[in-house]
Every structure is written in C-alpha cells, then in structure tokens.
PDB file of C-alpha atoms in Angstrom:
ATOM      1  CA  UNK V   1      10.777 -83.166 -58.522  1.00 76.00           C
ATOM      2  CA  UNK V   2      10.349 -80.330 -60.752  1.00 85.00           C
ATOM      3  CA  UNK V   3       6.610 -79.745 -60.175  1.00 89.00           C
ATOM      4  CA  UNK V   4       7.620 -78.776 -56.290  1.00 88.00           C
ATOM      5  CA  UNK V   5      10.648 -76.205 -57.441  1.00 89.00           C
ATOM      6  CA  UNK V   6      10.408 -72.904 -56.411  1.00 87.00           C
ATOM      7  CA  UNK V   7      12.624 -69.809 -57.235  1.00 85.00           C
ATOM      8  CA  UNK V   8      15.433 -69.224 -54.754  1.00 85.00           C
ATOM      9  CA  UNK V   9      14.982 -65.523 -54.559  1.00 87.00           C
ATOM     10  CA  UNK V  10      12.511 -63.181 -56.184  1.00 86.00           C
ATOM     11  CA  UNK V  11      12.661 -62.166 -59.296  1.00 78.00           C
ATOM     12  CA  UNK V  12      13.762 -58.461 -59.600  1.00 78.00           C
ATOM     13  CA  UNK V  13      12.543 -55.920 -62.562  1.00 73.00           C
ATOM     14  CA  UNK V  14      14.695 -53.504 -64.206  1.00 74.00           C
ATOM     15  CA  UNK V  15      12.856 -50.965 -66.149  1.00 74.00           C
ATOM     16  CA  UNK V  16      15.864 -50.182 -68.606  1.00 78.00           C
ATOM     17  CA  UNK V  17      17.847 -47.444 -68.494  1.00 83.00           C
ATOM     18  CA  UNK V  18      18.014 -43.892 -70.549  1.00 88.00           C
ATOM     19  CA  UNK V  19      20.906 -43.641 -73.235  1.00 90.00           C
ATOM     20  CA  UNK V  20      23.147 -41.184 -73.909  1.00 93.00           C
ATOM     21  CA  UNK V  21      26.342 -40.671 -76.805  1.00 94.00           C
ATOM     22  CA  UNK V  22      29.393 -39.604 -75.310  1.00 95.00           C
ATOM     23  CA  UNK V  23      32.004 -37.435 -77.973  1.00 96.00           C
ATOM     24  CA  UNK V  24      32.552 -39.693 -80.417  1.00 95.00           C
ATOM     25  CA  UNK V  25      36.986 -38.818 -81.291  1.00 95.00           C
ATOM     26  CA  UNK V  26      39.547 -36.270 -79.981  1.00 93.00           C
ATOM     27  CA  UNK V  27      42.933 -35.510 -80.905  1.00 91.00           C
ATOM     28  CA  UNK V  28      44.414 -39.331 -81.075  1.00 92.00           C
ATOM     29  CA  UNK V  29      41.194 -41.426 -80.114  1.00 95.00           C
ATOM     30  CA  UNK V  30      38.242 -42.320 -81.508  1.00 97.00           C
ATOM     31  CA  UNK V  31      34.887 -44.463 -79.925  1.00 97.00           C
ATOM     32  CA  UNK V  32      32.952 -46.794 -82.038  1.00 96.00           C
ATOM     33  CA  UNK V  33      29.901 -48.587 -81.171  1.00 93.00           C
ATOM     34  CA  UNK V  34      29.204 -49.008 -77.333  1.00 91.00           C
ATOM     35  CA  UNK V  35      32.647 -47.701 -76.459  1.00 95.00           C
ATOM     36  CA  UNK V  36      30.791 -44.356 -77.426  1.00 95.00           C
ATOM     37  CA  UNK V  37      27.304 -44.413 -76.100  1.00 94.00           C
ATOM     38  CA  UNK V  38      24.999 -46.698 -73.835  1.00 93.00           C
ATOM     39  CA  UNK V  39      22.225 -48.015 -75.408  1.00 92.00           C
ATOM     40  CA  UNK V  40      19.829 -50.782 -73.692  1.00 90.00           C
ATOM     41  CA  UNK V  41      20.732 -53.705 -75.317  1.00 89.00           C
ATOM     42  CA  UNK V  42      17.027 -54.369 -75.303  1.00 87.00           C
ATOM     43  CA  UNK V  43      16.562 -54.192 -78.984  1.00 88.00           C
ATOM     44  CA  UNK V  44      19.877 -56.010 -80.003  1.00 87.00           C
ATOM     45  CA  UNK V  45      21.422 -53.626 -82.323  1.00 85.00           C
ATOM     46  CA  UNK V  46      25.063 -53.358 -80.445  1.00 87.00           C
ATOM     47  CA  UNK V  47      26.532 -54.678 -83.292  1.00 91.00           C
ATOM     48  CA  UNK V  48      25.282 -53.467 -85.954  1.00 91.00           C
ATOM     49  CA  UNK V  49      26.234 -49.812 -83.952  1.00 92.00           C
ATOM     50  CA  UNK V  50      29.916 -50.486 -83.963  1.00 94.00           C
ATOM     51  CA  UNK V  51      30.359 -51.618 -87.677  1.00 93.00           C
ATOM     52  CA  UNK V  52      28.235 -48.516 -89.182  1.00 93.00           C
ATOM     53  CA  UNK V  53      30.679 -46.727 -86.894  1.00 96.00           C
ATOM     54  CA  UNK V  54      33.554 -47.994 -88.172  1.00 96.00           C
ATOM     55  CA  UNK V  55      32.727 -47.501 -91.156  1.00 94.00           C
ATOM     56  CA  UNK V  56      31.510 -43.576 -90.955  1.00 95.00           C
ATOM     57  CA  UNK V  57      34.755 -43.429 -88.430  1.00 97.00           C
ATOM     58  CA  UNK V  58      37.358 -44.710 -91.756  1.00 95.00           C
ATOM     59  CA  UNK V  59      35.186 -42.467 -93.911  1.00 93.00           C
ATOM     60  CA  UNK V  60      35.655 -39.360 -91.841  1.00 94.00           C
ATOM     61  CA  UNK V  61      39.552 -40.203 -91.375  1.00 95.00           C
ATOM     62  CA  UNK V  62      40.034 -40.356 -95.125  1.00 92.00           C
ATOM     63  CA  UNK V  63      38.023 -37.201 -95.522  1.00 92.00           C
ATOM     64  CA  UNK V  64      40.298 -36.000 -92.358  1.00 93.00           C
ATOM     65  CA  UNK V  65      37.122 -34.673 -91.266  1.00 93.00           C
ATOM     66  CA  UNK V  66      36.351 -36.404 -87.394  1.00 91.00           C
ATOM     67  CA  UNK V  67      33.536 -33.809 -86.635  1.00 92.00           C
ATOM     68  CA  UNK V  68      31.771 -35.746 -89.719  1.00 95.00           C
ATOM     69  CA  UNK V  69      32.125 -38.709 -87.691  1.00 96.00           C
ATOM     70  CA  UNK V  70      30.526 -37.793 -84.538  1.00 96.00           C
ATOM     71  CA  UNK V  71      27.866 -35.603 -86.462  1.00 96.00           C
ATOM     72  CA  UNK V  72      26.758 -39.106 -88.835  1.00 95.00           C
ATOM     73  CA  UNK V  73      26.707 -40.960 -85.916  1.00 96.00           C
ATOM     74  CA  UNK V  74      24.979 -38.871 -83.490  1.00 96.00           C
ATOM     75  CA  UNK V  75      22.014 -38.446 -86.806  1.00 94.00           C
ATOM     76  CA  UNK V  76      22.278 -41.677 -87.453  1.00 93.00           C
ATOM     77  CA  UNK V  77      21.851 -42.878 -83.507  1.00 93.00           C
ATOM     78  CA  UNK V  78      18.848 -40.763 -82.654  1.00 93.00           C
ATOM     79  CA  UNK V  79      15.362 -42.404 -83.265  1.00 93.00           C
ATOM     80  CA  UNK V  80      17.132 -45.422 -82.766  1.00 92.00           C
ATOM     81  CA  UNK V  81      17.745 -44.087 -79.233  1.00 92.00           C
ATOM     82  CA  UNK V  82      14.440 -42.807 -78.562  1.00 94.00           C
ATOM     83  CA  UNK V  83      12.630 -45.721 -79.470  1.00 95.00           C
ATOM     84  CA  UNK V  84      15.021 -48.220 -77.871  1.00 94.00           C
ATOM     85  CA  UNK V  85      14.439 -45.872 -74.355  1.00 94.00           C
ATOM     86  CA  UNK V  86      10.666 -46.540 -74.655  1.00 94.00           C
ATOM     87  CA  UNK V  87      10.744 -49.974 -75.183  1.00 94.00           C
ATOM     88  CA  UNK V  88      12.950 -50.741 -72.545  1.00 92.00           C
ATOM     89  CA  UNK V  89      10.609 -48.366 -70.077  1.00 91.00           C
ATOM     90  CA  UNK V  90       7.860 -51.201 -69.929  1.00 90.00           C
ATOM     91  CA  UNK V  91       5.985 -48.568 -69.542  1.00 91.00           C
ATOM     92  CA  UNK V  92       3.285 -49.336 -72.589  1.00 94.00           C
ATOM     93  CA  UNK V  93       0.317 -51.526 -73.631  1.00 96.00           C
ATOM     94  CA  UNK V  94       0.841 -53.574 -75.946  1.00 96.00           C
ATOM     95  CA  UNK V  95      -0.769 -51.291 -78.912  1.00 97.00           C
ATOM     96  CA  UNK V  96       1.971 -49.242 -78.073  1.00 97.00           C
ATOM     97  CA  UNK V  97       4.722 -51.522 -78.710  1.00 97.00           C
ATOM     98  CA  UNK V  98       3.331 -52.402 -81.484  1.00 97.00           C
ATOM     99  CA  UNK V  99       3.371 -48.488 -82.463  1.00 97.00           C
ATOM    100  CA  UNK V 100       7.185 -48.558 -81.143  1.00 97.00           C
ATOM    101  CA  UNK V 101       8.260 -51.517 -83.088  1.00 96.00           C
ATOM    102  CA  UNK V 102       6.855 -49.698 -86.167  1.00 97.00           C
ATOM    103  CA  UNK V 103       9.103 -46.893 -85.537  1.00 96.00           C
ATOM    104  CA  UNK V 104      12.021 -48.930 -84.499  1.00 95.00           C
ATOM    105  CA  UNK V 105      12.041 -50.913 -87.405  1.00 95.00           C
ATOM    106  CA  UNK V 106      11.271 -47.335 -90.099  1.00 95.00           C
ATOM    107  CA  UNK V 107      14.996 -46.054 -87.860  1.00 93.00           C
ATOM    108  CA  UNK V 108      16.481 -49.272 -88.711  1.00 93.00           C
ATOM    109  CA  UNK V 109      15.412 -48.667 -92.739  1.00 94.00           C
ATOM    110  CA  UNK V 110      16.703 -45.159 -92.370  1.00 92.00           C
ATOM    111  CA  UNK V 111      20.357 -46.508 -91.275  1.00 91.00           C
ATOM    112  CA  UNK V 112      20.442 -50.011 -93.877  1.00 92.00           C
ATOM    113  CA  UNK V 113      19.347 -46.472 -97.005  1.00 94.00           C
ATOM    114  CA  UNK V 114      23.076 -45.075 -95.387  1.00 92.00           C
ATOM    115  CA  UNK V 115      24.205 -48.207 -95.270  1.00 90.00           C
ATOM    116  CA  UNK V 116      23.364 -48.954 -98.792  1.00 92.00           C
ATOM    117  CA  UNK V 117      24.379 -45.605-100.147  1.00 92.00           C
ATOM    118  CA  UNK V 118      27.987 -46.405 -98.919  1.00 89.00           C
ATOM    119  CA  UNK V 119      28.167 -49.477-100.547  1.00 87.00           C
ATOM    120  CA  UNK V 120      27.118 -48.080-103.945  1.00 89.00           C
ATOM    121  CA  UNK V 121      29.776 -44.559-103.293  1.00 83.00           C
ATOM    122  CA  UNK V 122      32.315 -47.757-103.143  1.00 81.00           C
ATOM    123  CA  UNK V 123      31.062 -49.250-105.562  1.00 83.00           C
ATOM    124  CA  UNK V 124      31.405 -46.392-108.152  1.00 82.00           C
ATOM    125  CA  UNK V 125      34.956 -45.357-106.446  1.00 78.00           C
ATOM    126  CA  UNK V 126      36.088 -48.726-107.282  1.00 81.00           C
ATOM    127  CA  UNK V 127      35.229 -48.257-111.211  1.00 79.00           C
TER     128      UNK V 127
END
C-alpha cells in the first residue's frame, strides 16, 4: 500500500554549482552553447544559450571577426550567470528569489532586445 511506502535511501541536496565560460573558438573550432560554458541548468535556458550562439558564432564568421564572438557571448552570458549561481545556491528567503527572479527575467529582456535587433539587421539586409 502506498500510505506505508517509504524512500529507499535519503534524499541528498545539491546546492548547485558556480559557472564559468570557457574560450569560446580557436584556430579551426568553435563552442556554442554548453559545449562552451557550464551553467546550472536550474533556470532552463540551455537552449536558448546555444542558438543565440550560433547565431553571434555565423555572425562573427561572416564578419571573419571570432574575438566578436566570444566577446557577445561572454556580455551577453553575464547577469544571466550571476543570477542563475544565486538561485541555484538555495541560499535565500524567499523575498530574495523573488528579487532574483526579477533580475533573471530583466537579463533575459536584455538578450530577446539582441535577439530582436538581429532579426531586424536581417531584415533590412534582406531588402
């Protein structure tokens, strides 16, 4: 019966763990989303990570310009770092989350204004 269950084993924590961005492209390679940085995956942005890269990564390549790539993506990456290393810390209250959350979602505006600004430069390329 259900109501008598009990876990097999106790449940263990993990309190997250720092990020960090590795060099983004050398001569002949290049790292897009989490091929190039850890990240918890805490606030579930993983994917969203590796198309923005591949986009600033084509961008740069056109431009033959690969220190533009790592530089975007390391500006772009930032707060969105920060904040996603104190949320996964559990180490708040919960007016603090809410206080992180804010600031998550203002670095998650910040990268759909790039975002957006690419789609218009295409946009007015492509007239």
């Amino acid at each position: 019966e259900l109501a008598a269950a009990r876990p097999a084993a106790r449940a263990i924590g993990f309190a997250g763990q720092n990020g960090h961005l590795r060099t983004a492209a050398g001569k002949g390679w290049a790292l897009v989303g989490d091929a190039g940085y850890f990240k918890d995956p805490l606030t579930a942005h993983g994917i969203t990570d590796a198309l923005r890269d591949a986009e600033i990564l084509a961008r740069s390549i056109l431009r033959g310009n690969l220190r533009a790539y790592q530089a975007t993506r390391d500006a772009l990456s930032r707060d969105l770092f920060e904040v996603t290393d104190e949320i996964a810390s559990f180490d708040w209250d919960l007016d603090a989350l809410k206080a992180m959350h804010k600031r998550l979602n203002q670095a998650m505006k910040a990268e759909q204004d790039w975002m957006f600004s690419v789609l218009e430069d295409t946009a007015r390329l492509a007239s």
